[in-house]
mmCIF file of C-alpha atoms and ligand atoms in Angstrom:
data_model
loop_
_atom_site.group_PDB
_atom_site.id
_atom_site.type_symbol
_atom_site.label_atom_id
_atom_site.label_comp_id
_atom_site.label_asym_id
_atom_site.label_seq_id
_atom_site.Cartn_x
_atom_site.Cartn_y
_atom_site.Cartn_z
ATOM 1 C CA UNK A 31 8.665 -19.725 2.548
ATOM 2 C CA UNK A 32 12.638 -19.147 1.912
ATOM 3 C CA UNK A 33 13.529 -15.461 3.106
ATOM 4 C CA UNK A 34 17.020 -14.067 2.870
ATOM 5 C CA UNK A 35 17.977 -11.068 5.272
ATOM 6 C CA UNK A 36 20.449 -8.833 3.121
ATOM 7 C CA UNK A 37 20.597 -6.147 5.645
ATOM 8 C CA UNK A 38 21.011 -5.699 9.353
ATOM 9 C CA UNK A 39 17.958 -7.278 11.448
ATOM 10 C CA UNK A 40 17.443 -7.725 14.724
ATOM 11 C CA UNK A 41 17.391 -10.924 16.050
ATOM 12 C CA UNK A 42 14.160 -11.104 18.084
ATOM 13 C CA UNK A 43 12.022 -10.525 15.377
ATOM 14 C CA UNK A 44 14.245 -12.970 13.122
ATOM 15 C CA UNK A 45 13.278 -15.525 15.606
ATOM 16 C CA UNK A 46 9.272 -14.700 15.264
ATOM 17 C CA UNK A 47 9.791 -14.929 11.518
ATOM 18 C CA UNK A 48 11.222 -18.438 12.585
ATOM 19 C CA UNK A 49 8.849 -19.539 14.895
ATOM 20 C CA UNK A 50 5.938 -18.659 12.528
ATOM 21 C CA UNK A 51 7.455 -21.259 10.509
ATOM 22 C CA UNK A 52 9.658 -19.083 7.923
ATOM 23 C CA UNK A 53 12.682 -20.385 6.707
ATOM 24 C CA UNK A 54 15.164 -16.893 7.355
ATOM 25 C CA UNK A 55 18.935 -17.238 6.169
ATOM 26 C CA UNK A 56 20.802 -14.404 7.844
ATOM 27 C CA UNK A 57 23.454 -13.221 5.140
ATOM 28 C CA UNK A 58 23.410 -9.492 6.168
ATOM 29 C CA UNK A 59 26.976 -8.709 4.519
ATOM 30 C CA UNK A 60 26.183 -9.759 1.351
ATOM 31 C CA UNK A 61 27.585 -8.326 -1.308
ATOM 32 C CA UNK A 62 26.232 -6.435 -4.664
ATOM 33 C CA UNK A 63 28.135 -9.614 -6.874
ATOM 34 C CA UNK A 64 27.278 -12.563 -4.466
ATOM 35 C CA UNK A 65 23.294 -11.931 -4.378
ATOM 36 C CA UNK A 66 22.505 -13.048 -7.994
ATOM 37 C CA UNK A 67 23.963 -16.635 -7.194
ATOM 38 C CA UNK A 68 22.170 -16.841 -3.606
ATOM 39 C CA UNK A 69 18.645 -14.530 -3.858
ATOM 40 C CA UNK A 70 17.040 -17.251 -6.481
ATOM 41 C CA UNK A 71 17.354 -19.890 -4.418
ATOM 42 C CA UNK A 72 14.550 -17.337 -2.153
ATOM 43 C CA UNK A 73 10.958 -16.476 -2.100
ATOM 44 C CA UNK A 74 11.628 -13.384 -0.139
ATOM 45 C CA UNK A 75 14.286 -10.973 0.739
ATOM 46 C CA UNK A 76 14.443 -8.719 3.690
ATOM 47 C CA UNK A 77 16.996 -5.218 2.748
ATOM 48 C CA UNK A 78 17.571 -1.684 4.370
ATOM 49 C CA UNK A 79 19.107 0.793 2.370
ATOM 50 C CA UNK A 80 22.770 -0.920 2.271
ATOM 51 C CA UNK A 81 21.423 -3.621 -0.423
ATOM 52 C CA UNK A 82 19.906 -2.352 -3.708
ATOM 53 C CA UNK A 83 17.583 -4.037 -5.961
ATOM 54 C CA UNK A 84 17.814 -3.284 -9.167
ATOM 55 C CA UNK A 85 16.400 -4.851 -12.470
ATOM 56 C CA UNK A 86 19.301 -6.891 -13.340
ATOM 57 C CA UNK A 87 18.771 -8.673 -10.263
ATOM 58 C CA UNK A 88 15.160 -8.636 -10.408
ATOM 59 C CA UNK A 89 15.850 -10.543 -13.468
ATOM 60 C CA UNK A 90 17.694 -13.898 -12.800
ATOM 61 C CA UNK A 91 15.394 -14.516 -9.760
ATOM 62 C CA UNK A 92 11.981 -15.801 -11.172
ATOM 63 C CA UNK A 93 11.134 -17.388 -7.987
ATOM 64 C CA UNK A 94 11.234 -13.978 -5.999
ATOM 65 C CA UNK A 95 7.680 -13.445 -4.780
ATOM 66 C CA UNK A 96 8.255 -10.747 -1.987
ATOM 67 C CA UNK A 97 10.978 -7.903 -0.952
ATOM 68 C CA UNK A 98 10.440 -6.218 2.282
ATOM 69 C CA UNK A 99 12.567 -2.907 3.104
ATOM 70 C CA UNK A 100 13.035 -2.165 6.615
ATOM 71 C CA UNK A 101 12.604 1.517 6.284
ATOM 72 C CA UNK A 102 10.693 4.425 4.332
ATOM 73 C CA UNK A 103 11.841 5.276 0.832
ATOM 74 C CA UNK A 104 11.650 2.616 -2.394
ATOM 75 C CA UNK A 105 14.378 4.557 -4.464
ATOM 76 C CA UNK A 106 16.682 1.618 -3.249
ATOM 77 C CA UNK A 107 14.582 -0.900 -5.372
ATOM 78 C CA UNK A 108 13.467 -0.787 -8.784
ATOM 79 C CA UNK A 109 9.949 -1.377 -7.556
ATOM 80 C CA UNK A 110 7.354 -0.698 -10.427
ATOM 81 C CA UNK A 111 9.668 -3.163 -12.245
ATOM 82 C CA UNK A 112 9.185 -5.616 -9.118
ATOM 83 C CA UNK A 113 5.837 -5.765 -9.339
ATOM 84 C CA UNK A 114 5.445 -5.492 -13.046
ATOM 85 C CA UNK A 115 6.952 -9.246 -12.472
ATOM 86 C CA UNK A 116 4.297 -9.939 -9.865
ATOM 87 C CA UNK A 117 6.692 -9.190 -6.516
ATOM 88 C CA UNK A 118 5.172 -7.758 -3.583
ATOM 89 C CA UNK A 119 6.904 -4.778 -2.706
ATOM 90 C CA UNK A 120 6.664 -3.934 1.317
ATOM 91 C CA UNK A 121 7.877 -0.565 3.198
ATOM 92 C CA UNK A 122 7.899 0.056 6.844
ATOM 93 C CA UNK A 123 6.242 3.689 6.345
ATOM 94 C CA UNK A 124 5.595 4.770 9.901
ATOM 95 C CA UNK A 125 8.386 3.107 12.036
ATOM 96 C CA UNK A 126 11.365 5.557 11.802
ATOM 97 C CA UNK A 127 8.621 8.777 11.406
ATOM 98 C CA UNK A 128 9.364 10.109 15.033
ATOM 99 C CA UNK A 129 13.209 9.111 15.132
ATOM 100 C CA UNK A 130 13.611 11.199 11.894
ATOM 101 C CA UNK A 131 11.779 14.538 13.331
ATOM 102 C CA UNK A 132 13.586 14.557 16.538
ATOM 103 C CA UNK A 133 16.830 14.695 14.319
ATOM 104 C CA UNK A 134 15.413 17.515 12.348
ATOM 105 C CA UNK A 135 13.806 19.255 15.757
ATOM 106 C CA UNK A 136 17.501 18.656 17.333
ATOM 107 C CA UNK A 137 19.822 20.237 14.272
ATOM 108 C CA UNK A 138 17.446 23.350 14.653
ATOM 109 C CA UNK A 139 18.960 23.851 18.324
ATOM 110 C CA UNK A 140 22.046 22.846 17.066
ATOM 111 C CA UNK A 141 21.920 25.423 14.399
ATOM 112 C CA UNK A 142 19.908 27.971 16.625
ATOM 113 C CA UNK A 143 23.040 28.207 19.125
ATOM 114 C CA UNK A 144 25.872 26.882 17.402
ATOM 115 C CA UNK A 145 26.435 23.691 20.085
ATOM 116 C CA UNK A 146 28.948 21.982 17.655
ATOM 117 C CA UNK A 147 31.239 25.035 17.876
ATOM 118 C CA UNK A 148 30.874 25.870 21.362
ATOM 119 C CA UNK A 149 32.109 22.215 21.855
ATOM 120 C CA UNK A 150 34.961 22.363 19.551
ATOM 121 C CA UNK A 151 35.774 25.426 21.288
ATOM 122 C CA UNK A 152 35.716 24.232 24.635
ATOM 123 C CA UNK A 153 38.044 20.872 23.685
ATOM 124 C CA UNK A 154 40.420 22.887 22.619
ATOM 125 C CA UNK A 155 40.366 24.520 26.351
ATOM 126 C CA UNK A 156 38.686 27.774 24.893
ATOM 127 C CA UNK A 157 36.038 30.224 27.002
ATOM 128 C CA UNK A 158 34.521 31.854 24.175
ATOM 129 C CA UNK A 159 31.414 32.796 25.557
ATOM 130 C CA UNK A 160 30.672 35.704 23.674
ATOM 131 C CA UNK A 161 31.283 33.814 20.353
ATOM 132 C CA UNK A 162 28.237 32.094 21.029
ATOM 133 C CA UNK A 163 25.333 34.390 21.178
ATOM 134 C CA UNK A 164 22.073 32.554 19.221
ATOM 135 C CA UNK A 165 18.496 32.807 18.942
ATOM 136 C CA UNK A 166 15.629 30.962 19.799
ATOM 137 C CA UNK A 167 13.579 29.245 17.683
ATOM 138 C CA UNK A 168 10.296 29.636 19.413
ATOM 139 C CA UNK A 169 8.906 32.516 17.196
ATOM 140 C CA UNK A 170 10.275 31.450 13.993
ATOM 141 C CA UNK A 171 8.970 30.270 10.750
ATOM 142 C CA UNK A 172 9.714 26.522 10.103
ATOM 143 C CA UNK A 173 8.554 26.042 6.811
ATOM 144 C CA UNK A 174 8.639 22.278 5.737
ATOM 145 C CA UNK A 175 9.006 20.438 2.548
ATOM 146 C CA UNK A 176 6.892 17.526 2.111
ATOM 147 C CA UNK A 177 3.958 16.968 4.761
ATOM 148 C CA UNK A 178 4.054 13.332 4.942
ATOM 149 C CA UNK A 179 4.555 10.980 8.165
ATOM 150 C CA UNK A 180 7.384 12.494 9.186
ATOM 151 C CA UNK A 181 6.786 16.249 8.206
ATOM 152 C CA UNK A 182 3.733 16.071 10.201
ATOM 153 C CA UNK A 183 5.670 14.546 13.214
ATOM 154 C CA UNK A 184 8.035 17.608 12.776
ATOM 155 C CA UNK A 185 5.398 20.098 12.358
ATOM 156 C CA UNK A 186 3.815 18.442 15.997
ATOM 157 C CA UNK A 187 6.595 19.243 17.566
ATOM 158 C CA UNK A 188 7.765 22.273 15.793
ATOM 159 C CA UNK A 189 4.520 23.884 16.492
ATOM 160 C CA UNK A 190 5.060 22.667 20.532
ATOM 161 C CA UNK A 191 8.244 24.735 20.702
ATOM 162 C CA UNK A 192 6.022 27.601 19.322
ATOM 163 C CA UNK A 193 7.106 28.193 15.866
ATOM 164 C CA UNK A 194 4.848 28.594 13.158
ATOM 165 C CA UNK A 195 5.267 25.960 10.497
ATOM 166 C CA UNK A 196 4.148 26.369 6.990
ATOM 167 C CA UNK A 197 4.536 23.815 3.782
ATOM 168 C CA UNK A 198 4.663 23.010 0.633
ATOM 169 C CA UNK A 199 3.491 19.636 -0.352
ATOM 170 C CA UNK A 200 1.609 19.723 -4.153
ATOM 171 C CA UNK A 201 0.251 16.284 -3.271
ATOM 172 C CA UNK A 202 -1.648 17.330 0.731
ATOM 173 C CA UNK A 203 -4.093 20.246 0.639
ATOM 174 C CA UNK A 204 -4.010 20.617 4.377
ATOM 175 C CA UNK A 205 -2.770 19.172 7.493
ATOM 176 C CA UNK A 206 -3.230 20.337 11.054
ATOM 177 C CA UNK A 207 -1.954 23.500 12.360
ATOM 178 C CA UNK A 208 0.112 23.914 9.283
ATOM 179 C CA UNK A 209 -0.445 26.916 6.459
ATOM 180 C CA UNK A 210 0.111 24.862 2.922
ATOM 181 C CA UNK A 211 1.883 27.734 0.836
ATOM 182 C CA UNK A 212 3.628 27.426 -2.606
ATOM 183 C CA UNK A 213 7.087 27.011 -2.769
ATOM 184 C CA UNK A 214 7.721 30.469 -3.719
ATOM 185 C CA UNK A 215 6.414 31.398 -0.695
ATOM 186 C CA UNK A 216 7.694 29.384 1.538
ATOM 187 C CA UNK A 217 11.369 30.230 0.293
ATOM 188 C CA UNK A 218 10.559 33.747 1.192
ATOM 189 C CA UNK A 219 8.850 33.355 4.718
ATOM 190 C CA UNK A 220 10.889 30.813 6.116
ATOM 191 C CA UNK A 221 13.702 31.052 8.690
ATOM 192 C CA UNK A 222 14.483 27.323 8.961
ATOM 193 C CA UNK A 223 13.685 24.820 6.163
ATOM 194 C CA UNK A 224 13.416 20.929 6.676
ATOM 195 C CA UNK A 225 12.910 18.432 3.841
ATOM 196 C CA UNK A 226 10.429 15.867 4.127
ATOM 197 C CA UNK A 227 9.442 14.765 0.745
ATOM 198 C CA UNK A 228 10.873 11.496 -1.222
ATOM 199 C CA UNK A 229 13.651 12.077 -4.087
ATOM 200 C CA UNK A 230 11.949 11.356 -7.608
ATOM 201 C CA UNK A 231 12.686 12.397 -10.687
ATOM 202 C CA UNK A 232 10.518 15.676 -9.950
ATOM 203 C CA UNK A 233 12.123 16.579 -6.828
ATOM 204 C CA UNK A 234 15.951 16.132 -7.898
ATOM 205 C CA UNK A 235 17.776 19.269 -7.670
ATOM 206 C CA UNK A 236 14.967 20.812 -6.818
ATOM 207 C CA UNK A 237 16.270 22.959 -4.141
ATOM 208 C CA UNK A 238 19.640 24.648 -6.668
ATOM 209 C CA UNK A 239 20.824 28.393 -6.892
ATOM 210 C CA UNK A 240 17.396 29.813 -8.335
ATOM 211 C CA UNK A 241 15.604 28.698 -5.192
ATOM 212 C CA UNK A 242 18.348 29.699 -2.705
ATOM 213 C CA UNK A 243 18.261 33.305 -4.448
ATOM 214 C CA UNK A 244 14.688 33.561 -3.202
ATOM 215 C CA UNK A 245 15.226 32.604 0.197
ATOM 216 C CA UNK A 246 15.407 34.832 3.481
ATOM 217 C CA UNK A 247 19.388 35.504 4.188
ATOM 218 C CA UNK A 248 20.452 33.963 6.776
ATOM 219 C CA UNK A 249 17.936 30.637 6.688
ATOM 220 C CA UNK A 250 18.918 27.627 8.380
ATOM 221 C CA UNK A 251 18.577 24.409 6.265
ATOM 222 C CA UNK A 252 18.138 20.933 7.345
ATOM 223 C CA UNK A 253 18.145 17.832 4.772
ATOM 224 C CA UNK A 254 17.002 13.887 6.822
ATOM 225 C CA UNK A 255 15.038 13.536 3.887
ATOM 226 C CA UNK A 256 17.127 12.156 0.871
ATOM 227 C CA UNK A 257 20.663 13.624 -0.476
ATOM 228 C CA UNK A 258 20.317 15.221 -4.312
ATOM 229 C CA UNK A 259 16.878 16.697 -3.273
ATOM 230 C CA UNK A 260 19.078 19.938 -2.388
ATOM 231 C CA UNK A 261 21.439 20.871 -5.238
ATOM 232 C CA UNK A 262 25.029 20.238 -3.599
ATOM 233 C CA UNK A 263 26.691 23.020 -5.219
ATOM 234 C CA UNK A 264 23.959 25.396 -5.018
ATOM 235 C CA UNK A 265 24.214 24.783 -0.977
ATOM 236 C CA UNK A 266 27.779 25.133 -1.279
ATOM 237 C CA UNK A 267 27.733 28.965 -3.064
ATOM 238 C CA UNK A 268 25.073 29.708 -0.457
ATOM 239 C CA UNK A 269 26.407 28.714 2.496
ATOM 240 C CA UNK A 270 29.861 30.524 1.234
ATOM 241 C CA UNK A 271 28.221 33.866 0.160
ATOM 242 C CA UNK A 272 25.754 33.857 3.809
ATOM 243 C CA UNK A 273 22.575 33.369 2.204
ATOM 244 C CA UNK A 274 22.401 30.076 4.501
ATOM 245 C CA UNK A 275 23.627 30.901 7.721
ATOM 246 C CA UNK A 276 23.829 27.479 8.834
ATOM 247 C CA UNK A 277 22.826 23.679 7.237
ATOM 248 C CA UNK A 278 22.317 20.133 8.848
ATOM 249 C CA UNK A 279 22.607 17.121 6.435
ATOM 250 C CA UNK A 280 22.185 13.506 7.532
ATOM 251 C CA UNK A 281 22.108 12.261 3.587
ATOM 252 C CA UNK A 282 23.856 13.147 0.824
ATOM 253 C CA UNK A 283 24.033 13.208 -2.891
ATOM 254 C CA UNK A 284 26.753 10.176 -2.980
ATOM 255 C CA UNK A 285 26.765 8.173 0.308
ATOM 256 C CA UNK A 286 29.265 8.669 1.999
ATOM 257 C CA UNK A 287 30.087 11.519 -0.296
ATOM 258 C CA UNK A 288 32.668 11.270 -2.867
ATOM 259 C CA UNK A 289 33.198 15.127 -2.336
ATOM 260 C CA UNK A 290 33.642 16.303 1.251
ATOM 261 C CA UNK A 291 33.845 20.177 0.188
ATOM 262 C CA UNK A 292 30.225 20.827 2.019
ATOM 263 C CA UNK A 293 31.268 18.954 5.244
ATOM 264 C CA UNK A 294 34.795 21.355 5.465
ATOM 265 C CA UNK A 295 32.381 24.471 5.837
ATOM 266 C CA UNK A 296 32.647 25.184 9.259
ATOM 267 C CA UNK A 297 28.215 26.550 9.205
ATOM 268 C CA UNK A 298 27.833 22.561 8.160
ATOM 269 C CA UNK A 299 26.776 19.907 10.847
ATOM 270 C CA UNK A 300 26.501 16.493 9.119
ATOM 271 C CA UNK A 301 25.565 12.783 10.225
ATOM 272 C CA UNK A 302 25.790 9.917 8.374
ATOM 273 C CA UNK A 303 22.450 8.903 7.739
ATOM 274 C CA UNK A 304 21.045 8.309 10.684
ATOM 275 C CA UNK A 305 17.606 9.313 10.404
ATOM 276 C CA UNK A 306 16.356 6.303 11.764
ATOM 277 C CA UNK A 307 19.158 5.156 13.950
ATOM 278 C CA UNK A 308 17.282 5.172 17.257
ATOM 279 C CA UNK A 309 16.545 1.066 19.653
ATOM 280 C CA UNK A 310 12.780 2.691 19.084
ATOM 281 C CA UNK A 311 13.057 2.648 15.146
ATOM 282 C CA UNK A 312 14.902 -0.442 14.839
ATOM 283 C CA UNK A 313 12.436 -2.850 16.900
ATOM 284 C CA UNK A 314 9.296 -1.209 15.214
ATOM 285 C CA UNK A 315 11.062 -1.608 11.645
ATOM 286 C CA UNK A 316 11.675 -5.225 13.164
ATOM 287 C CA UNK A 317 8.205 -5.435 14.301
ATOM 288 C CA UNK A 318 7.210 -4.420 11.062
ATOM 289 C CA UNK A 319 8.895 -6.772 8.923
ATOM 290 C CA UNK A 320 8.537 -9.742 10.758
ATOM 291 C CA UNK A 321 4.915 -9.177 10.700
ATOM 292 C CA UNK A 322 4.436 -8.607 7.030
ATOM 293 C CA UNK A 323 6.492 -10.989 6.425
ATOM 294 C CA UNK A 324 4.138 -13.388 8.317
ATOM 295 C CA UNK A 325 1.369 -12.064 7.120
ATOM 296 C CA UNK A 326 2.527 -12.573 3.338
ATOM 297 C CA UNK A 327 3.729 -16.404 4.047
ATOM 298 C CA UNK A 328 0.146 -17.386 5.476
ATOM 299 C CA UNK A 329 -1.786 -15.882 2.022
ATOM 300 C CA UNK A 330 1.269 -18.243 0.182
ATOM 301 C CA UNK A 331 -0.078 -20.963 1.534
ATOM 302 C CA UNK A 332 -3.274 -22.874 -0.549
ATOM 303 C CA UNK A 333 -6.219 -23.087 1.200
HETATM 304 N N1 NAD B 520 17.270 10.298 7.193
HETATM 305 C C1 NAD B 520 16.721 9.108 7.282
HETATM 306 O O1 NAD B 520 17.287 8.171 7.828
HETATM 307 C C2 NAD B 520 15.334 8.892 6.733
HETATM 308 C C3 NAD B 520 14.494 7.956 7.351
HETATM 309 C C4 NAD B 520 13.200 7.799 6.859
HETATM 310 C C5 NAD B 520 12.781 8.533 5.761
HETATM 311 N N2 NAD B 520 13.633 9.423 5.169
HETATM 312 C C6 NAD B 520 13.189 10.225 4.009
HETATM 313 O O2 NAD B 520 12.118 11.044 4.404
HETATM 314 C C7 NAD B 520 11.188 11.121 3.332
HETATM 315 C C8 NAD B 520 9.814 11.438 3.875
HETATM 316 O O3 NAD B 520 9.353 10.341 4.636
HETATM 317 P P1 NAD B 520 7.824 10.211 5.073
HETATM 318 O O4 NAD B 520 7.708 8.996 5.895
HETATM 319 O O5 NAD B 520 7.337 11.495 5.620
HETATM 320 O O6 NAD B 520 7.167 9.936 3.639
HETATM 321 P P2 NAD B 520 5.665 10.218 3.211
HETATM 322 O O7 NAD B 520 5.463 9.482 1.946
HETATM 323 O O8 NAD B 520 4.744 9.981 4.362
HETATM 324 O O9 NAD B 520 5.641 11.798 2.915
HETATM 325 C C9 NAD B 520 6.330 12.383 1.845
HETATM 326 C C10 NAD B 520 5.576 13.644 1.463
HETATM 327 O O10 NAD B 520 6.322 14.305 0.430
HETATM 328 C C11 NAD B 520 5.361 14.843 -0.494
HETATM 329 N N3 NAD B 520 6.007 15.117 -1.770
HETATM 330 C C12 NAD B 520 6.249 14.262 -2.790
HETATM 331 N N4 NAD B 520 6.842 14.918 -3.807
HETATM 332 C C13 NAD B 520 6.952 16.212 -3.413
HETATM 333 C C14 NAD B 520 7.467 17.368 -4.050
HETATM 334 N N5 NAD B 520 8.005 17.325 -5.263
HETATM 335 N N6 NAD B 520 7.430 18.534 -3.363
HETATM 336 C C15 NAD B 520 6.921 18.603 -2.102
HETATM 337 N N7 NAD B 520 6.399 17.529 -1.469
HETATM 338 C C16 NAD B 520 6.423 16.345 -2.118
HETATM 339 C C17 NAD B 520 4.280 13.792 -0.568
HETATM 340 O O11 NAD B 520 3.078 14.356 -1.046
HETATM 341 C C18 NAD B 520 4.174 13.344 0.870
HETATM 342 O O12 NAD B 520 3.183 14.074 1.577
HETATM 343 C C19 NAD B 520 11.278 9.725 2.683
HETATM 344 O O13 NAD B 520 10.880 9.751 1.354
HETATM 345 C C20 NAD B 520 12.731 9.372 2.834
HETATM 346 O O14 NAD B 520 13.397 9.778 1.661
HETATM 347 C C21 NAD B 520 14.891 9.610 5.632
#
């Protein structure tokens, strides 16, 4: 089997996909207008979220039998058109799930006592100490959007620090520890609110200036889910008028964003999506593919 790496992959588990007998070309800068001359030449492609597959693509490669992505969400890949054309379609769904909650966990202490101001502060040779009174967060409502892998791994941890955590999540009727409440709710009772859920076509926009009017004043917000899930704008007015005293976003509508007006607030701490930036993520998502990759090559073979 012929597999193409489009993304970023480290090498060890390159070399198992070799020594398994996998023919792996390593062409992780290519480009949106080179693929379509190089992918059909492949039975399998290996992408993150730099590379997209979309239909078009899909389309002049008739050989393509597999398409891994290193990493949670599909939105990167048109993938019910994939498979309507007989592809496998492969996720790494649990790999990145504690990497992503400690990111969420940390911009709640980040937002809790204001550590990205106090720094600024003190580089510019400042002793502002009583700029920088906070609160804890042990106590507080965490209420969490989505309680999937990773909303469970923040709700773990969450409830560990003593918060109490409630959800929404139409699709999980309970989950341990955690009070499932309606939205409606849970924009009311919450003083922090993380995102955990995938962007579809339901959840677009769904967080826009009708949901930030029923929220607590003063909630903290944090988005390492997907950017667009949280209307832009909306956050924008709400951060501006103190209805959100304080918002962490590691993705964004447009990445990196075509408009940087959110990131200029100075109640805004930001990160380029780096959810799943940890070593730990990156050898289990290396683990991962290598193995279903593998895995998918031995059932190619005839009996
Ligand atoms: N920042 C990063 O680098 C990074 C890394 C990994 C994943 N993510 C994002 O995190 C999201 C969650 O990942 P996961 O592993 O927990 O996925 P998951 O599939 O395990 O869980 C997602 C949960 O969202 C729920 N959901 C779906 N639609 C919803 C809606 N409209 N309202 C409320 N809940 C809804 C589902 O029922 C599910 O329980 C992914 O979809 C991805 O977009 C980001």
């Amino acid at each position: 089997m012929k597999v193409l790496i489009c993304d970023k992959t480290e090498k060890e588990y390159i070399e198992q996909m070799r020594l398994a007998g996998l023919t792996v070309d390593v062409r992780d800068d290519i480009t949106p207008e080179e693929l379509p001359n190089v992918l059909p030449a492949y039975d399998g492609m290996v992408v993150r979220s730099r590379t997209k597959v979309r239909q078009p693509l899909i389309d002049v490669c008739p050989n393509l039998k597999v398409i891994v992505r290193g990493g949670v969400g599909l939105d990167t890949i048109d993938y019910e058109y994939a498979r309507s054309k007989g592809i496998a379609v492969m996720n790494t769904p649990m790999a990145s799930s504690a990497s992503v909650a400690e990111l969420a966990i940390g911009y709640m202490f980040a937002l809790a006592r204001s550590t990205y101001k106090a720094t600024t502060s003190m580089k510019a040779e400042k002793w502002e100490k009583k700029l920088f009174e906070g609160d804890e967060i042990g106590g507080k409502t965490l209420g969490l959007i989505g309680v999937g892998n990773i909303g469970k791994e923040t709700a773990k941890r969450a409830l560990a620090l003593g918060m109490t955590v409630i959800a929404y999540d139409p699709y999980v009727k309970s989950a341990d520890g955690i009070k499932m409440v309606t939205l409606d709710e849970l924009l009311a009772q919450a003083d922090y609110i993380s995102l955990h859920l995938p962007k579809t076509k339901e959840s677009a926009n769904m967080i826009g200036a009708e949901q930030f009017a029923k929220m607590k004043k003063g909630v903290r917000i944090v988005n390492c889910a997907r950017g667009g899930i949280i209307n832009e704008d909306a956050l924008y007015d709400a951060l501006a008028n103190g209805t959100v005293a304080g918002a962490a976003l590691d993705v964004f509508a447009a990445e990196p964003p075509t408009d940087w007006k959110l990131l200029k607030l100075d109640n805004v701490i930001a990160s380029p999506h780096i959810g799943a930036a940890t070593k730990e993520a990156q050898a289990r998502i290396g683990a991962e593919v290598a193995a279903k990759l593998i895995e998918f090559a031995k059932n190619m073979q005839p009996a």
